[in-house]
PDB file of C-alpha atoms in Angstrom:
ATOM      1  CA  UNK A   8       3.160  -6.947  15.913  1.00 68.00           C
ATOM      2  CA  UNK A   9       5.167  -9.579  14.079  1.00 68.00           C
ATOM      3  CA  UNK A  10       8.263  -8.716  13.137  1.00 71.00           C
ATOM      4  CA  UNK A  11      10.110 -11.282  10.758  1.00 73.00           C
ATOM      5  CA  UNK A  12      13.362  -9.220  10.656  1.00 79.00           C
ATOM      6  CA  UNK A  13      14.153  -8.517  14.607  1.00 80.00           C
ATOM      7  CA  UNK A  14      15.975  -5.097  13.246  1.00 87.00           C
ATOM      8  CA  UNK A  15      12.878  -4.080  11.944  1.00 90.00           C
ATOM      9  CA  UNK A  16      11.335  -3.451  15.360  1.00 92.00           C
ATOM     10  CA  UNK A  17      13.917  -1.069  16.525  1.00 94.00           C
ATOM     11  CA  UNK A  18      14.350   0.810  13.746  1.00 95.00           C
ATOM     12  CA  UNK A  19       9.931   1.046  13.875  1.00 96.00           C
ATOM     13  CA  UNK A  20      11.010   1.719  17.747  1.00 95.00           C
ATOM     14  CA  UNK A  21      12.815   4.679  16.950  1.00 95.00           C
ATOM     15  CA  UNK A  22      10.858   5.951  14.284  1.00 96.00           C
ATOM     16  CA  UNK A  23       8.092   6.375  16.510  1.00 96.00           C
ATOM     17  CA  UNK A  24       9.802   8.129  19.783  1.00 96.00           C
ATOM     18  CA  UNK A  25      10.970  10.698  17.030  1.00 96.00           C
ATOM     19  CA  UNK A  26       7.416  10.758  15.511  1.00 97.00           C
ATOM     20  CA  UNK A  27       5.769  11.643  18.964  1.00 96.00           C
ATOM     21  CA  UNK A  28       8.505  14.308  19.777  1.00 96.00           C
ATOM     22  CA  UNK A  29       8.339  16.083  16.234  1.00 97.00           C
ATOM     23  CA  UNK A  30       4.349  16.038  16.440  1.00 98.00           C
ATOM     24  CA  UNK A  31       3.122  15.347  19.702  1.00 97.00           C
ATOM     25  CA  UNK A  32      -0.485  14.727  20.298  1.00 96.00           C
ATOM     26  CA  UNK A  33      -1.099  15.747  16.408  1.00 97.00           C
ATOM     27  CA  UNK A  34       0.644  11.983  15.682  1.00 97.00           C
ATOM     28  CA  UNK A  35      -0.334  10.095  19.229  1.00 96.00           C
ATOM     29  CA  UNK A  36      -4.542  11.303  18.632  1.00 97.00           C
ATOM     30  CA  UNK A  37      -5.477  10.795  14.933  1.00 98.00           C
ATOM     31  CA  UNK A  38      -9.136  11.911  14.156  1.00 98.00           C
ATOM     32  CA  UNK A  39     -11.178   8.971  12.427  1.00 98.00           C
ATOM     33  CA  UNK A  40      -9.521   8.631   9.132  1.00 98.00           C
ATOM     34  CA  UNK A  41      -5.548   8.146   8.583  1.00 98.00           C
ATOM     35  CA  UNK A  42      -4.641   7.985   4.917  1.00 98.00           C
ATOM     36  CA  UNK A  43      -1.144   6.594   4.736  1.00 98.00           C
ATOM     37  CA  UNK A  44       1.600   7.538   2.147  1.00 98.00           C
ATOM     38  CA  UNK A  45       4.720   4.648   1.688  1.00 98.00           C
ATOM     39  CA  UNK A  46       7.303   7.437  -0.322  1.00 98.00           C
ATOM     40  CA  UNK A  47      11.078   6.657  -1.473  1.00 97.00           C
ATOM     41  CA  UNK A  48      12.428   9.699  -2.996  1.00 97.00           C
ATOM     42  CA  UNK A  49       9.453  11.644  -4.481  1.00 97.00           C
ATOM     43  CA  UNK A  50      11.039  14.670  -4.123  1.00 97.00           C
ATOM     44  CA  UNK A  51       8.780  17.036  -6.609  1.00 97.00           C
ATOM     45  CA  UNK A  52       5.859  14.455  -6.357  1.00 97.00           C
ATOM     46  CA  UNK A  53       4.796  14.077  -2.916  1.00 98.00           C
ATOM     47  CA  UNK A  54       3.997  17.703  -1.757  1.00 98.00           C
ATOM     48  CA  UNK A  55       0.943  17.690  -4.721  1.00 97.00           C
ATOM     49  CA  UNK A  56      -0.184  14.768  -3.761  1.00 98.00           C
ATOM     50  CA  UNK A  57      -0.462  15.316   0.474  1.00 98.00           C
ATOM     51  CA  UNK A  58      -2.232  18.646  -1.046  1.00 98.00           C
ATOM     52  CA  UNK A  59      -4.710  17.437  -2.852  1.00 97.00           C
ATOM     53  CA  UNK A  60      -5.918  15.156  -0.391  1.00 98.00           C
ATOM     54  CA  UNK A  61      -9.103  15.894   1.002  1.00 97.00           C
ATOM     55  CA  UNK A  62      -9.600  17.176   4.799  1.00 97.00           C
ATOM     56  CA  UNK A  63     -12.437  14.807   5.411  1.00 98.00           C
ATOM     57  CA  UNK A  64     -14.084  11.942   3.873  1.00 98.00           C
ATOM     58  CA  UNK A  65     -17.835  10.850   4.328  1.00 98.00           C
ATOM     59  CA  UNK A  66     -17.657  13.851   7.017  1.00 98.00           C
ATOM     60  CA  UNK A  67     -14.962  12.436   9.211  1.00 98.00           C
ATOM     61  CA  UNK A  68     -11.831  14.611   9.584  1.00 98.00           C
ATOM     62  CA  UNK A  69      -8.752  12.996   7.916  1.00 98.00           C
ATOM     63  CA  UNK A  70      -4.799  12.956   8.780  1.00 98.00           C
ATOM     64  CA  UNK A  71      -2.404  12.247   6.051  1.00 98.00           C
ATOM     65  CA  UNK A  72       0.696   9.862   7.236  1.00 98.00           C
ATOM     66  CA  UNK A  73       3.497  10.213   5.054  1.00 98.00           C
ATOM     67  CA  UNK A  74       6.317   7.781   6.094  1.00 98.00           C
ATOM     68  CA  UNK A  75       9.710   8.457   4.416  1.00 98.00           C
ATOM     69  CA  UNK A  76      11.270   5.148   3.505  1.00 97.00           C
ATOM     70  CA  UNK A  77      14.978   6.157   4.023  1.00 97.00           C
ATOM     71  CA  UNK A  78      15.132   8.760   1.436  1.00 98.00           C
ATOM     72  CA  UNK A  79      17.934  10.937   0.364  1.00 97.00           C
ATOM     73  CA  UNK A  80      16.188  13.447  -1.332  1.00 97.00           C
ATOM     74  CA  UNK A  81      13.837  16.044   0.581  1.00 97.00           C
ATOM     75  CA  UNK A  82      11.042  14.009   0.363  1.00 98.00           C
ATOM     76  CA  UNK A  83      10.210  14.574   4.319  1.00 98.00           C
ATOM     77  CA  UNK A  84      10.372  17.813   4.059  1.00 98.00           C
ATOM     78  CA  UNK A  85       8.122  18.311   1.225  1.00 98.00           C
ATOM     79  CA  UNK A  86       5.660  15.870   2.875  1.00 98.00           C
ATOM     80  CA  UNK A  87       5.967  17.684   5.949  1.00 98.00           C
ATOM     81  CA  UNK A  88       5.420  21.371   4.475  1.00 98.00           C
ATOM     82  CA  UNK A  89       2.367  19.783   2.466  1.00 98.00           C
ATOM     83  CA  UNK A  90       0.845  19.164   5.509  1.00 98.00           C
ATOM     84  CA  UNK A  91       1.716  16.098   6.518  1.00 98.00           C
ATOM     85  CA  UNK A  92       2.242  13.935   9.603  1.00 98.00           C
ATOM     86  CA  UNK A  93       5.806  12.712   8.795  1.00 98.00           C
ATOM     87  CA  UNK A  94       7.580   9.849   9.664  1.00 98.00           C
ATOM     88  CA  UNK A  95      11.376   9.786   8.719  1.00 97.00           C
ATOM     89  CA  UNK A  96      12.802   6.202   8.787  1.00 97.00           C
ATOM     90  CA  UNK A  97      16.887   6.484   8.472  1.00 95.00           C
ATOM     91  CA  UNK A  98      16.552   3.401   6.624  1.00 95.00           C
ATOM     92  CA  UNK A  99      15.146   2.061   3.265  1.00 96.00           C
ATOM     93  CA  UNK A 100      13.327  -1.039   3.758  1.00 95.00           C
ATOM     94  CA  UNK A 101      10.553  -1.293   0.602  1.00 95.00           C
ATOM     95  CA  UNK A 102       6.982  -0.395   0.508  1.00 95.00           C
ATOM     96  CA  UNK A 103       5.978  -2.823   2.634  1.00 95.00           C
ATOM     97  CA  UNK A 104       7.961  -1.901   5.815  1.00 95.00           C
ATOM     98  CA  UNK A 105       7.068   1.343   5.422  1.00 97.00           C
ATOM     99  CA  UNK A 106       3.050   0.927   5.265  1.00 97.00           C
ATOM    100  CA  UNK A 107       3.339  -1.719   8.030  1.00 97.00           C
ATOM    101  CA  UNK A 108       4.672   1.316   9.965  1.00 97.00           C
ATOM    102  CA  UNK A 109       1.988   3.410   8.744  1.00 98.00           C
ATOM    103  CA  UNK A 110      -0.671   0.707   9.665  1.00 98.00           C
ATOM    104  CA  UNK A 111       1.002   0.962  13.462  1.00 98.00           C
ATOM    105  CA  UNK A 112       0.580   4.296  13.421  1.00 98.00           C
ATOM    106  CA  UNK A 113      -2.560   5.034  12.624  1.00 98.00           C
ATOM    107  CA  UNK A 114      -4.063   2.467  14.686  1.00 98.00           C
ATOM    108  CA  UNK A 115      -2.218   3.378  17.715  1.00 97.00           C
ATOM    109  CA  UNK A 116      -3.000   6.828  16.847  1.00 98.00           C
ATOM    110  CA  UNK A 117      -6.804   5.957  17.279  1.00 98.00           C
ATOM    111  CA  UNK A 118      -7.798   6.112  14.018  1.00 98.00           C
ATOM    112  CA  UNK A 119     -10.619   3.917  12.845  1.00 98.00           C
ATOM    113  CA  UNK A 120     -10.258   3.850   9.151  1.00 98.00           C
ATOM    114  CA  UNK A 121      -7.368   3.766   6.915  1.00 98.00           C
ATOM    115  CA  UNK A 122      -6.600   4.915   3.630  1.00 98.00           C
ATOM    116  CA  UNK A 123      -3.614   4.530   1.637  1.00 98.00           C
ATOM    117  CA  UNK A 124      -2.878   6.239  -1.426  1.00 98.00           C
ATOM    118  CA  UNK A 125       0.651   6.379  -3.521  1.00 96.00           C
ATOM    119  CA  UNK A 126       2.700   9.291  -3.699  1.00 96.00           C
ATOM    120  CA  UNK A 127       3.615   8.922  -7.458  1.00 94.00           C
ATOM    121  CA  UNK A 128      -0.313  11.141  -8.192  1.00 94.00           C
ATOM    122  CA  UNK A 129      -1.272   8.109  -9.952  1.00 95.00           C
ATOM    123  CA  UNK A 130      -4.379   7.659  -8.091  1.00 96.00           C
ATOM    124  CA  UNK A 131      -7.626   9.977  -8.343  1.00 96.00           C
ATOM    125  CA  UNK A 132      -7.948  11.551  -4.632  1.00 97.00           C
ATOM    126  CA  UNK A 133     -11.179  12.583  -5.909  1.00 96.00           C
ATOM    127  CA  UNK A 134     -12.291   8.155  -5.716  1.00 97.00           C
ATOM    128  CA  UNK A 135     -11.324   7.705  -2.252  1.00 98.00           C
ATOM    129  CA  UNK A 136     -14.889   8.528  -0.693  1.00 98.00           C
ATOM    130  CA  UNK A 137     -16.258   6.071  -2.699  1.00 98.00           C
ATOM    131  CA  UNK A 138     -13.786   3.439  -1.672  1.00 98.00           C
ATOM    132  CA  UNK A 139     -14.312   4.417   1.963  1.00 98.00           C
ATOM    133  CA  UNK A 140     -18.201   4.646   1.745  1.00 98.00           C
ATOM    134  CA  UNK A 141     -18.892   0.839   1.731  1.00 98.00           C
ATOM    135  CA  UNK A 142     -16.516   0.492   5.214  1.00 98.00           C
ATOM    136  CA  UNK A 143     -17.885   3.379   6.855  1.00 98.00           C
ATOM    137  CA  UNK A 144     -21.641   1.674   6.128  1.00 98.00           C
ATOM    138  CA  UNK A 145     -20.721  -1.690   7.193  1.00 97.00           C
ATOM    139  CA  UNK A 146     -20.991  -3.162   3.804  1.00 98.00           C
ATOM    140  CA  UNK A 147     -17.012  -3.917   3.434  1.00 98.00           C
ATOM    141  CA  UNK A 148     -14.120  -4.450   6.111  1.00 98.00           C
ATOM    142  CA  UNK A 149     -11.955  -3.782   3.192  1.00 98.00           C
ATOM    143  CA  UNK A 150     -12.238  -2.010  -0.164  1.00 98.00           C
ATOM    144  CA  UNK A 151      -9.859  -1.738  -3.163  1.00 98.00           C
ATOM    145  CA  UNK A 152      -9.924  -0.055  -6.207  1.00 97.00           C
ATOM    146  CA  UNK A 153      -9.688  -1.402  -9.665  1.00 97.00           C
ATOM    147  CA  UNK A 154      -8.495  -0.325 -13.060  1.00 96.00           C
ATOM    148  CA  UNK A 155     -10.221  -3.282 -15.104  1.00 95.00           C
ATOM    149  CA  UNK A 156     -13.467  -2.444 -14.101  1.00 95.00           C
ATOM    150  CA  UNK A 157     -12.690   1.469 -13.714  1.00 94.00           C
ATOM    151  CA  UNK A 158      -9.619   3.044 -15.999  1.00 91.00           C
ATOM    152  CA  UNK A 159      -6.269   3.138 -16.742  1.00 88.00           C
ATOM    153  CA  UNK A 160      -3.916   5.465 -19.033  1.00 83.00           C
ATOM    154  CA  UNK A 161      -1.088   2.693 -19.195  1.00 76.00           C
ATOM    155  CA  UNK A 162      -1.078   0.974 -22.749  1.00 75.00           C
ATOM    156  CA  UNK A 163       1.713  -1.203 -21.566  1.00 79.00           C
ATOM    157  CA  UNK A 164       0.956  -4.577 -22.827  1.00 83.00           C
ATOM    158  CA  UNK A 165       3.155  -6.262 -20.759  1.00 84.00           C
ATOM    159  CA  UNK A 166       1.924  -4.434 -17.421  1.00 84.00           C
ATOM    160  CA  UNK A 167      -1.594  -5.127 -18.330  1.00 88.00           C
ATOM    161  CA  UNK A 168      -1.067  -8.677 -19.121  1.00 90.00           C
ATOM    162  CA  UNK A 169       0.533  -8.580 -15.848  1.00 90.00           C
ATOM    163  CA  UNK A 170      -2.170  -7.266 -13.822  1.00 93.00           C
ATOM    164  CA  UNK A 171      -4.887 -10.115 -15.286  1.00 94.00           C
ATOM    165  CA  UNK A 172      -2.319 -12.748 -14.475  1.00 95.00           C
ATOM    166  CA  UNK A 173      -2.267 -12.037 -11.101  1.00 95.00           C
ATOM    167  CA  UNK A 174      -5.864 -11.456 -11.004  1.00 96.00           C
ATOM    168  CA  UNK A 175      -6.362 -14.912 -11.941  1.00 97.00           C
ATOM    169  CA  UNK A 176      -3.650 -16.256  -9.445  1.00 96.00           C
ATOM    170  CA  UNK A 177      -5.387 -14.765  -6.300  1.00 97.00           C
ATOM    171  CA  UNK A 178      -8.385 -15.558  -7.150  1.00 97.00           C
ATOM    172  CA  UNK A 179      -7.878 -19.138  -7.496  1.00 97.00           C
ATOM    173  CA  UNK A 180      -6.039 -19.450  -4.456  1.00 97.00           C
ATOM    174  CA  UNK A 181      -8.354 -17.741  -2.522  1.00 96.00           C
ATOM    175  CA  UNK A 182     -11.721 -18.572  -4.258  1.00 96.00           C
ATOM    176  CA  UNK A 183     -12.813 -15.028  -4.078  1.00 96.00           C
ATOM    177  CA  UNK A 184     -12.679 -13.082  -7.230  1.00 96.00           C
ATOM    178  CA  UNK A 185     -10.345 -10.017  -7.991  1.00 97.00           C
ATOM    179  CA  UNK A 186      -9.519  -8.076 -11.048  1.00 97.00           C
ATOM    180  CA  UNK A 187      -7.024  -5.736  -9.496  1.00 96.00           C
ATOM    181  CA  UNK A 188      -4.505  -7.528  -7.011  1.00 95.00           C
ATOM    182  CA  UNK A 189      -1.912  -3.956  -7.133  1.00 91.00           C
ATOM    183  CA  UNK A 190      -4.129  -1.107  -7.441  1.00 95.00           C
ATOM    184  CA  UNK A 191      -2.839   1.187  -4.164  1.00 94.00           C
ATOM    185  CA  UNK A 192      -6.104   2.972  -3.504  1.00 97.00           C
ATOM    186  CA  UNK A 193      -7.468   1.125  -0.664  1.00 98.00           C
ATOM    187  CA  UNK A 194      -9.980   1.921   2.486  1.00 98.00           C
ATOM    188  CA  UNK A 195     -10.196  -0.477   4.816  1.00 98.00           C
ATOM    189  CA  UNK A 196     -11.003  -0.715   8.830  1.00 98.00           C
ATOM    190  CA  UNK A 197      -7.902   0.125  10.895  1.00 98.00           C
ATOM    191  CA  UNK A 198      -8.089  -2.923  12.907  1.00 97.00           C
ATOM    192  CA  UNK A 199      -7.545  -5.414   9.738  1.00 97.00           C
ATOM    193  CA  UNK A 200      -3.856  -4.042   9.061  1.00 97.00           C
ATOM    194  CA  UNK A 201      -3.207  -5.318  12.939  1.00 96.00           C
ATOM    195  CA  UNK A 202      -4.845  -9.080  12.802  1.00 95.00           C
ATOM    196  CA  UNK A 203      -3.300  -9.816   9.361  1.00 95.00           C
ATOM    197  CA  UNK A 204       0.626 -11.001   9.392  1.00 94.00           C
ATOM    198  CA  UNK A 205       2.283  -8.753   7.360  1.00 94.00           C
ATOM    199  CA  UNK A 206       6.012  -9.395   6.861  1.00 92.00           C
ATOM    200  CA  UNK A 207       7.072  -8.581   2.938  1.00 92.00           C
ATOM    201  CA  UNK A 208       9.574  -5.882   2.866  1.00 91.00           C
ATOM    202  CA  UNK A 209       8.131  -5.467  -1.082  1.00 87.00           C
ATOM    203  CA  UNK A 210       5.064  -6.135  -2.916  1.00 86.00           C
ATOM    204  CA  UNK A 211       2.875  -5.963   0.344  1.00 88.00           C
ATOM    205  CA  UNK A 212      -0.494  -5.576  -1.481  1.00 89.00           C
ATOM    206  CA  UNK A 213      -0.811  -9.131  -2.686  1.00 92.00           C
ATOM    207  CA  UNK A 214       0.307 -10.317   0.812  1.00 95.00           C
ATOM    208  CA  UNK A 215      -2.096  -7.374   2.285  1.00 96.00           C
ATOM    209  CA  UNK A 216      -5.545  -8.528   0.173  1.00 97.00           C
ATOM    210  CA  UNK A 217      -4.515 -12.621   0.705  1.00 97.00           C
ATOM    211  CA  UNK A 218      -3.911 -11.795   4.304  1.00 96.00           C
ATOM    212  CA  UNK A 219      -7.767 -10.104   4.576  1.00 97.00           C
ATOM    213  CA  UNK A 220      -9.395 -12.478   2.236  1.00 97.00           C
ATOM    214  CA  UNK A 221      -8.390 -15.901   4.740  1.00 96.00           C
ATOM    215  CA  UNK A 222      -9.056 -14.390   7.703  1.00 96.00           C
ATOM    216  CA  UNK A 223     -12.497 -14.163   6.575  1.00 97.00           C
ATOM    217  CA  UNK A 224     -12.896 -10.119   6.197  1.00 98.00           C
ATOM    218  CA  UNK A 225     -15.492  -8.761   3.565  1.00 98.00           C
ATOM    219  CA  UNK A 226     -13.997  -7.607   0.628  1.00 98.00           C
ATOM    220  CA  UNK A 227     -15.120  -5.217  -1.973  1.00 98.00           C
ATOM    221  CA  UNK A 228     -13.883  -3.955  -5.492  1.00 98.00           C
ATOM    222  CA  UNK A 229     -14.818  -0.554  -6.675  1.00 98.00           C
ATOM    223  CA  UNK A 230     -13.874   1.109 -10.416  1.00 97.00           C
ATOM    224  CA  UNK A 231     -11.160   3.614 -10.071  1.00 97.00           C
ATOM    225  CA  UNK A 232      -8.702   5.289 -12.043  1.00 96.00           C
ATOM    226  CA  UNK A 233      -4.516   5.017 -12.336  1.00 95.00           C
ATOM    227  CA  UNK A 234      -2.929   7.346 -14.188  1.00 91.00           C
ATOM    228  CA  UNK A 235       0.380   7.696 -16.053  1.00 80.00           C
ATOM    229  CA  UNK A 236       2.996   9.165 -13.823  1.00 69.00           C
ATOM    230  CA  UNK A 237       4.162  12.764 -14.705  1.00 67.00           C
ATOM    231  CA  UNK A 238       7.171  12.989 -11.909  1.00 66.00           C
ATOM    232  CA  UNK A 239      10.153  10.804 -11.143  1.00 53.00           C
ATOM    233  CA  UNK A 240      10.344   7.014 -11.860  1.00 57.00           C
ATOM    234  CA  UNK A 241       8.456   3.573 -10.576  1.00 53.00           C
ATOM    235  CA  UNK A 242      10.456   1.949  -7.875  1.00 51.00           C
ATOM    236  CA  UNK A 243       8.700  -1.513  -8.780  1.00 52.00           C
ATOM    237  CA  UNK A 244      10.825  -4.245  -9.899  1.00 46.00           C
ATOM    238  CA  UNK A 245      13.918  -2.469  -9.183  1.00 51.00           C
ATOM    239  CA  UNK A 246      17.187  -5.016  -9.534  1.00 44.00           C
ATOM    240  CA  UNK A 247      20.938  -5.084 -10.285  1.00 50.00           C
ATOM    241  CA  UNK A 248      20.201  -3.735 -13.914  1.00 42.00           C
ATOM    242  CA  UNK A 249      17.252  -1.660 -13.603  1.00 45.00           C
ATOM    243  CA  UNK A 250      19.423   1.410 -14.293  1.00 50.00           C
ATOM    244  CA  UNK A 251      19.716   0.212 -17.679  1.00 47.00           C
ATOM    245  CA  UNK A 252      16.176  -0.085 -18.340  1.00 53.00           C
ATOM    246  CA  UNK A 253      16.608  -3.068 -21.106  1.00 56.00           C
ATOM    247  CA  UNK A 254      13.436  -4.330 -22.206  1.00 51.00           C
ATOM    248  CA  UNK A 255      11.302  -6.830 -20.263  1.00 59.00           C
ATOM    249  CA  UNK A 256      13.974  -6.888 -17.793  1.00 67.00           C
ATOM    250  CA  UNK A 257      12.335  -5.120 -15.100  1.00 74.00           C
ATOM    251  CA  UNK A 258       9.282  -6.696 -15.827  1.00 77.00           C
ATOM    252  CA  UNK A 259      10.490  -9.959 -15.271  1.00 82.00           C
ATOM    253  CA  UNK A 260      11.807  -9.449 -12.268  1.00 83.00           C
ATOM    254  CA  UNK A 261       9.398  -7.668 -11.062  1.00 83.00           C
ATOM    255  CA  UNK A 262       6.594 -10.453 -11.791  1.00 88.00           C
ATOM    256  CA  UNK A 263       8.888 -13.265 -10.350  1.00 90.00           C
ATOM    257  CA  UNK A 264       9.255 -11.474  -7.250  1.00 91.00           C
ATOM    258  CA  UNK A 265       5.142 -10.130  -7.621  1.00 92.00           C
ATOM    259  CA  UNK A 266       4.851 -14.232  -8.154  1.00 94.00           C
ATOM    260  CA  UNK A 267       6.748 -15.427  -5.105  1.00 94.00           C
ATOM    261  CA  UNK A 268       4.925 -13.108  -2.602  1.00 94.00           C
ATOM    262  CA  UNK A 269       1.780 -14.729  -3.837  1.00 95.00           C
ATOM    263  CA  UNK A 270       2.410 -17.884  -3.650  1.00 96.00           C
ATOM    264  CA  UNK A 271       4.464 -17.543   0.032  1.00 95.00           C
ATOM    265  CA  UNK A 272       1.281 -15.818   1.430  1.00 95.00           C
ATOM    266  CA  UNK A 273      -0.626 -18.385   0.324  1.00 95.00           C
ATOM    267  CA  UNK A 274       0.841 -21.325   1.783  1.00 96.00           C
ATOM    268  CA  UNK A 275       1.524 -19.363   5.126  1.00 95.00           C
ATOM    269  CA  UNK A 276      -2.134 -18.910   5.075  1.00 95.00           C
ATOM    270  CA  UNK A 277      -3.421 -21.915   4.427  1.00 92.00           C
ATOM    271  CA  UNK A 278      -0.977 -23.563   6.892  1.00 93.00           C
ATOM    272  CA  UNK A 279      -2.061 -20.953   9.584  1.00 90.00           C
ATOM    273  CA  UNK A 280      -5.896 -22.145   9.115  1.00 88.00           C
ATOM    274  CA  UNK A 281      -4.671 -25.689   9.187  1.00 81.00           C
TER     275      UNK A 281
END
């Protein structure tokens, strides 16, 4: 695994000797499906979400993964009491860290498939088995959801103005079209997460589906829901002044940062296939 941060891979070290002592074989022999849950400080929002998840998909049991991104809340334990496989990180690193970890450990788990899912309840657990159905039947390596062509309760101009832009971006740097490049209800074969490099501490979904789509994987876009969160706050685009919440602020940075993952993956990529 590539590690661009040389901390990272102790801190993953140690995450994972706890992981096998808390769980034991539950963690170390995953059944087919691992559906993997990146959570800062969802205290409240979490627990629902690991319960609602369903036990199998396409008839193939299913293990939910929630790993803890160095929260100070009781986000662990909620996970954990939900059900979960839980894996507390001392240490917040971003999204992306944490479902890189996740990745690692469902694949070295044995699991086949992987799912990941938000733990904000934004996404409709109800869509994932049609998101995993095209995998499972060979049709897709790698399947996202997508509000444009599915739903979404946001009437946030901005945000939806974002979400086109970006569209547009990725798909004319990769020459495949997308309408959703952030939608976190994915499926996708377990072995992808471990041939593409993922290094983004944030915003690993654009460097995720740019990663997948050069190294030549079939990808697949599916309608699906997002819903307006009910509990707690986003985490996206946080910055020096985000407690203020001034408007456009947030926004901004979040799409500069959103921008510069892009276009970093990009040229990585096409250097890599050079």
């Amino acid at each position: 695994m590539f590690y661009s941060n040389p901390a990272d891979a102790g801190i993953d070290a140690d995450a994972l000797q706890t992981l096998a002592g808390t769980y034991g074989e539950r963690a170390t022999k995953l059944p087919p499906i691992a559906m993997v849950i990146a959570a800062y400080n969802e205290e409240g929002a979490v627990g629902p979400v690991v319960e609602k998840l369903p036990k199998t998909v396409c008839g193939l049991a299913a293990e939910v993964i929630v790993v803890a991104d160095g929260c100070v809340d009781a986000t662990a334990k909620e996970a954990d009491a939900a059900g979960a496989v839980v894996c507390d990180v001392p240490v917040n690193r971003g999204q992306g860290a944490a479902l890189r970890l996740g990745y690692r450990i469902a694949r070295e788990g044995g699991a086949e498939y992987i799912i990941t899912t938000d733990a904000d309840g934004q996404y409709n657990p109800l869509e994932i088995e049609s998101l995993l159905a095209p995998v499972i039947e060979g049709k897709a390596d790698f399947v996202t959801g997508s509000r444009r062509t599915g739903s979404e309760e946001t009437k946030d101009p901005v945000r939806r103005a974002g979400v086109r832009f970006f569209a547009s971006l990725v798909s004319l740097l990769t020459g495949q079209r997308i309408s959703d490049t952030t939608f976190g209800l994915r499926a996708m074969r377990a072995e992808v997460t471990g041939a593409v490099q993922l290094e983004q501490p944030q915003y690993q979904a654009s460097e995720l589906l740019i990663g997948v789509i050069t190294h030549g994987y079939r990808v697949l876009e599916v309608p699906a829901t997002i819903h307006k969160r009910t509990v707690g706050e986003s985490k996206k685009g946080q910055n020096p002044l985000y407690s203020l919440h001034i408007p456009g602020v947030n926004n901004l940075f979040y799409g500069a940062r959103f921008t510069r993952v892009v276009l970093g993956t990009w040229w990585r990529e096409r250097r890599r296939r050079s």
